């Protein structure tokens, strides 16, 4: 075990996670079109977000649901980055696209469903790229630490952890957001930890309060699904907030 208790910061473009100032990554669940992501990128930047998220390869439970725009979506994200200067965060599901992601993506997300994909963890571990490692939806803290350890052992310590809720018996929320994991993971791994209240609750009405609570729990940042027209979002609209609320949350969290 090499992770234990060595404090690390992780720098993505101009922003360093783990220095005490929360960093907000915001954007739609999915990149839907060129116009959509460009308009959202401008809006989230205006709202004060530091980075732009948007899935182009989507891990959907139902194979008949929208699967993402793939590499075309990545081109749109890059265009949005060029126009706004926002670094981009998107999920890698398939090692086939690793080289393209290393070249073009600022922060590579490994999603909840792939936290146990040790071949993929090793592959991103062999790069020098910052990795956003989400907690597996049924992963214990120990298993999540070990997943980070897989990346580290392969040679990459540029890891940001993301608590995104776990499956429990509770049905009022999509997942149970485990905020106790934030101080535990920070202490056990020394890595920056951010919180995703969107997948963590599945509920638009809980994003503001859980964002503030996440920051109060010591989170180094937030990953928030936001859209210019949340009701029209093609994926995860129930948990997607509008830009006005995003701005309010960012203001509250920076001055918390
Ligand atoms: C996402 O962030 O788009 C996503 C699919 O999240 P998770 O892997 O946490 O379900
Ligand atoms: Mn989503």
XYZ file of C-alpha atoms and ligand atoms in Angstrom:
267
model
C 0.000 0.000 0.000
C 1.443 3.301 -1.046
C -1.487 5.654 -0.793
C -1.792 5.808 2.911
C -1.652 9.223 4.489
C 0.680 10.986 2.090
C -1.008 14.276 1.256
C -1.234 14.996 -2.431
C -2.685 17.798 -4.486
C -3.782 17.271 -8.083
C -3.489 20.002 -10.675
C -5.737 20.111 -13.718
C -4.933 22.953 -16.063
C -4.865 26.092 -13.852
C -6.675 24.540 -10.895
C -5.255 22.570 -7.993
C -7.496 20.243 -6.004
C -6.660 19.796 -2.358
C -5.516 23.281 -1.422
C -8.656 24.181 0.501
C -10.551 26.130 -2.155
C -13.416 24.100 -3.608
C -13.428 23.579 -7.377
C -16.713 23.161 -9.213
C -17.068 20.943 -12.273
C -20.439 21.525 -13.939
C -22.241 20.673 -17.131
C -24.792 18.303 -18.590
C -24.981 14.590 -17.969
C -24.498 14.087 -21.713
C -23.162 16.142 -24.569
C -26.274 16.275 -26.760
C -25.279 18.571 -29.613
C -22.685 21.167 -30.574
C -25.033 24.053 -29.771
C -26.131 22.526 -26.450
C -22.633 22.048 -25.044
C -21.348 25.408 -26.276
C -24.294 27.249 -24.792
C -23.992 25.350 -21.497
C -20.217 25.891 -21.372
C -20.683 29.653 -21.660
C -23.423 29.591 -19.031
C -21.555 27.487 -16.453
C -18.485 29.656 -16.897
C -20.600 32.750 -16.318
C -22.014 31.045 -13.222
C -18.483 30.654 -11.845
C -17.689 26.990 -12.510
C -14.013 26.176 -13.002
C -14.426 23.131 -15.291
C -16.889 21.726 -17.810
C -18.260 18.188 -17.641
C -20.264 16.285 -20.257
C -20.475 12.596 -21.089
C -19.754 11.495 -24.649
C -19.560 7.769 -23.912
C -22.464 7.094 -21.568
C -22.698 4.004 -19.354
C -26.484 3.593 -19.597
C -28.269 0.793 -17.792
C -30.674 0.410 -20.704
C -28.843 -0.314 -23.985
C -31.689 1.293 -25.944
C -31.252 4.644 -24.173
C -29.029 7.387 -25.622
C -25.455 6.097 -25.509
C -23.663 9.393 -26.119
C -22.257 11.076 -29.235
C -18.875 9.366 -28.938
C -15.881 11.049 -30.547
C -18.106 13.590 -32.294
C -19.235 14.669 -28.819
C -15.608 14.986 -27.765
C -15.010 17.356 -30.689
C -17.922 19.487 -29.486
C -16.507 19.500 -25.957
C -13.159 20.640 -27.338
C -14.886 23.418 -29.225
C -16.641 24.478 -26.022
C -13.269 24.466 -24.271
C -11.675 26.568 -27.006
C -14.472 29.132 -26.743
C -14.577 29.402 -22.954
C -11.166 28.281 -21.735
C -12.836 25.756 -19.398
C -10.883 22.510 -18.923
C -12.996 19.461 -19.806
C -13.937 16.375 -17.813
C -15.458 13.329 -19.501
C -15.745 9.602 -18.912
C -13.532 6.969 -20.516
C -15.212 3.564 -20.711
C -13.065 1.793 -23.259
C -9.297 1.477 -23.401
C -9.526 1.808 -27.200
C -9.930 5.568 -26.779
C -7.238 6.009 -24.142
C -4.693 7.748 -26.400
C -7.281 10.193 -27.732
C -8.436 10.992 -24.195
C -4.881 11.455 -22.940
C -4.284 13.909 -25.731
C -7.558 15.832 -25.592
C -9.233 15.541 -22.179
C -8.022 17.521 -19.147
C -9.436 15.226 -16.452
C -10.384 11.649 -17.363
C -13.359 10.282 -15.440
C -13.578 6.630 -14.497
C -17.241 6.091 -13.730
C -18.900 4.186 -10.943
C -19.492 1.099 -13.088
C -15.815 0.887 -14.002
C -14.318 1.318 -10.556
C -13.783 -2.458 -10.545
C -12.398 -2.563 -14.100
C -8.818 -3.232 -13.107
C -7.534 -3.396 -16.688
C -8.902 0.092 -17.312
C -7.515 1.350 -13.978
C -4.101 -0.017 -14.888
C -4.297 1.560 -18.350
C -5.010 5.053 -17.000
C -2.433 4.405 -14.297
C 0.208 4.038 -16.968
C -0.432 7.611 -18.116
C 0.449 10.868 -16.395
C -3.057 12.244 -16.818
C -5.232 13.398 -13.869
C -7.930 10.803 -13.175
C -11.319 11.350 -11.531
C -12.112 8.044 -9.848
C -15.762 7.714 -8.898
C -16.813 5.369 -6.132
C -18.408 2.141 -7.309
C -22.102 2.208 -6.526
C -21.743 -0.833 -4.275
C -18.134 -0.342 -3.283
C -16.925 -0.315 0.278
C -14.432 2.358 1.260
C -11.737 -0.306 1.318
C -12.523 -1.406 -2.258
C -12.513 2.215 -3.409
C -9.098 2.766 -1.792
C -7.824 -0.364 -3.554
C -9.116 0.884 -6.908
C -7.108 4.084 -6.404
C -4.173 1.932 -5.389
C -4.387 0.089 -8.740
C -3.936 3.402 -10.570
C -1.131 4.466 -8.274
C 0.698 1.157 -8.546
C 0.723 1.497 -12.324
C 2.579 4.788 -11.878
C 0.008 7.580 -11.693
C -0.688 9.445 -8.435
C -2.747 12.208 -10.075
C -6.026 10.881 -8.701
C -9.068 12.806 -7.523
C -11.707 10.723 -5.753
C -15.433 11.355 -6.207
C -18.123 10.250 -3.761
C -21.298 9.761 -5.832
C -23.561 7.815 -3.516
C -23.972 4.122 -2.894
C -26.852 1.690 -3.246
C -28.801 1.083 -0.082
C -32.335 -0.024 0.752
C -33.471 3.633 0.632
C -35.726 4.601 -2.273
C -36.448 8.304 -1.609
C -33.082 9.065 -3.180
C -31.425 7.454 -6.233
C -28.369 6.639 -4.119
C -27.366 7.288 -0.525
C -24.739 10.023 -0.484
C -22.086 8.871 1.972
C -20.540 12.109 3.199
C -18.672 10.380 6.018
C -16.570 8.877 3.219
C -15.157 12.339 2.450
C -13.070 12.849 5.615
C -12.288 9.132 5.753
C -10.973 9.008 2.186
C -9.022 12.229 2.634
C -7.389 10.854 5.765
C -6.783 7.338 4.459
C -5.472 8.232 1.010
C -4.249 11.828 1.234
C -5.910 12.389 -2.145
C -8.354 15.202 -2.950
C -12.004 14.148 -2.673
C -14.922 15.783 -4.446
C -18.649 15.081 -4.179
C -21.280 14.493 -6.859
C -24.620 15.412 -5.272
C -26.403 14.854 -8.614
C -25.939 11.086 -8.878
C -25.637 10.998 -5.086
C -29.274 11.988 -4.610
C -30.927 11.852 -8.043
C -33.036 14.821 -6.954
C -32.872 18.404 -8.170
C -34.355 19.704 -4.926
C -31.471 18.286 -2.875
C -28.496 19.561 -4.874
C -28.075 22.912 -3.121
C -28.212 21.641 0.444
C -26.073 18.576 -0.236
C -23.482 20.696 -2.070
C -23.132 22.942 0.967
C -23.025 19.941 3.259
C -20.367 18.295 1.101
C -18.148 21.361 1.344
C -18.735 21.498 5.095
C -17.611 17.844 5.197
C -14.264 18.857 3.736
C -14.832 18.120 0.044
C -12.276 19.663 -2.306
C -14.900 20.309 -4.934
C -18.206 19.388 -6.500
C -19.350 17.640 -9.661
C -22.794 18.970 -10.559
C -25.086 18.181 -13.478
C -26.421 21.460 -14.854
C -28.229 22.365 -18.079
C -29.684 25.495 -19.664
C -32.942 23.599 -19.995
C -32.932 20.809 -17.387
C -36.387 19.493 -18.291
C -35.150 18.830 -21.825
C -31.951 17.011 -20.795
C -31.751 13.668 -22.610
C -30.288 11.922 -19.577
C -30.643 12.393 -15.818
C -33.013 15.363 -16.041
C -34.529 14.614 -12.607
C -31.228 15.506 -10.952
C -30.097 18.240 -13.339
C -30.268 21.835 -12.101
C -30.568 25.080 -14.032
C -27.816 27.661 -14.346
C -29.380 30.109 -11.888
C -29.266 27.543 -9.103
C -25.749 26.505 -10.083
C -24.593 30.093 -9.706
C -26.237 30.342 -6.290
C -24.524 27.128 -5.141
C -21.126 28.213 -6.417
C -21.429 31.543 -4.636
C -22.448 29.855 -1.404
C -19.684 27.264 -1.557
C -16.810 29.590 -2.363
C -17.582 31.697 0.657
C -18.646 28.901 2.955
C -21.644 10.554 -14.785
O -21.008 11.282 -14.004
O -22.014 10.921 -15.893
C -21.991 9.175 -14.377
C -22.452 8.293 -15.255
O -21.817 8.954 -13.066
P -21.614 7.569 -12.258
O -20.501 6.844 -12.946
O -21.279 8.066 -10.906
O -22.938 6.844 -12.326
Mn -25.654 11.556 -15.265
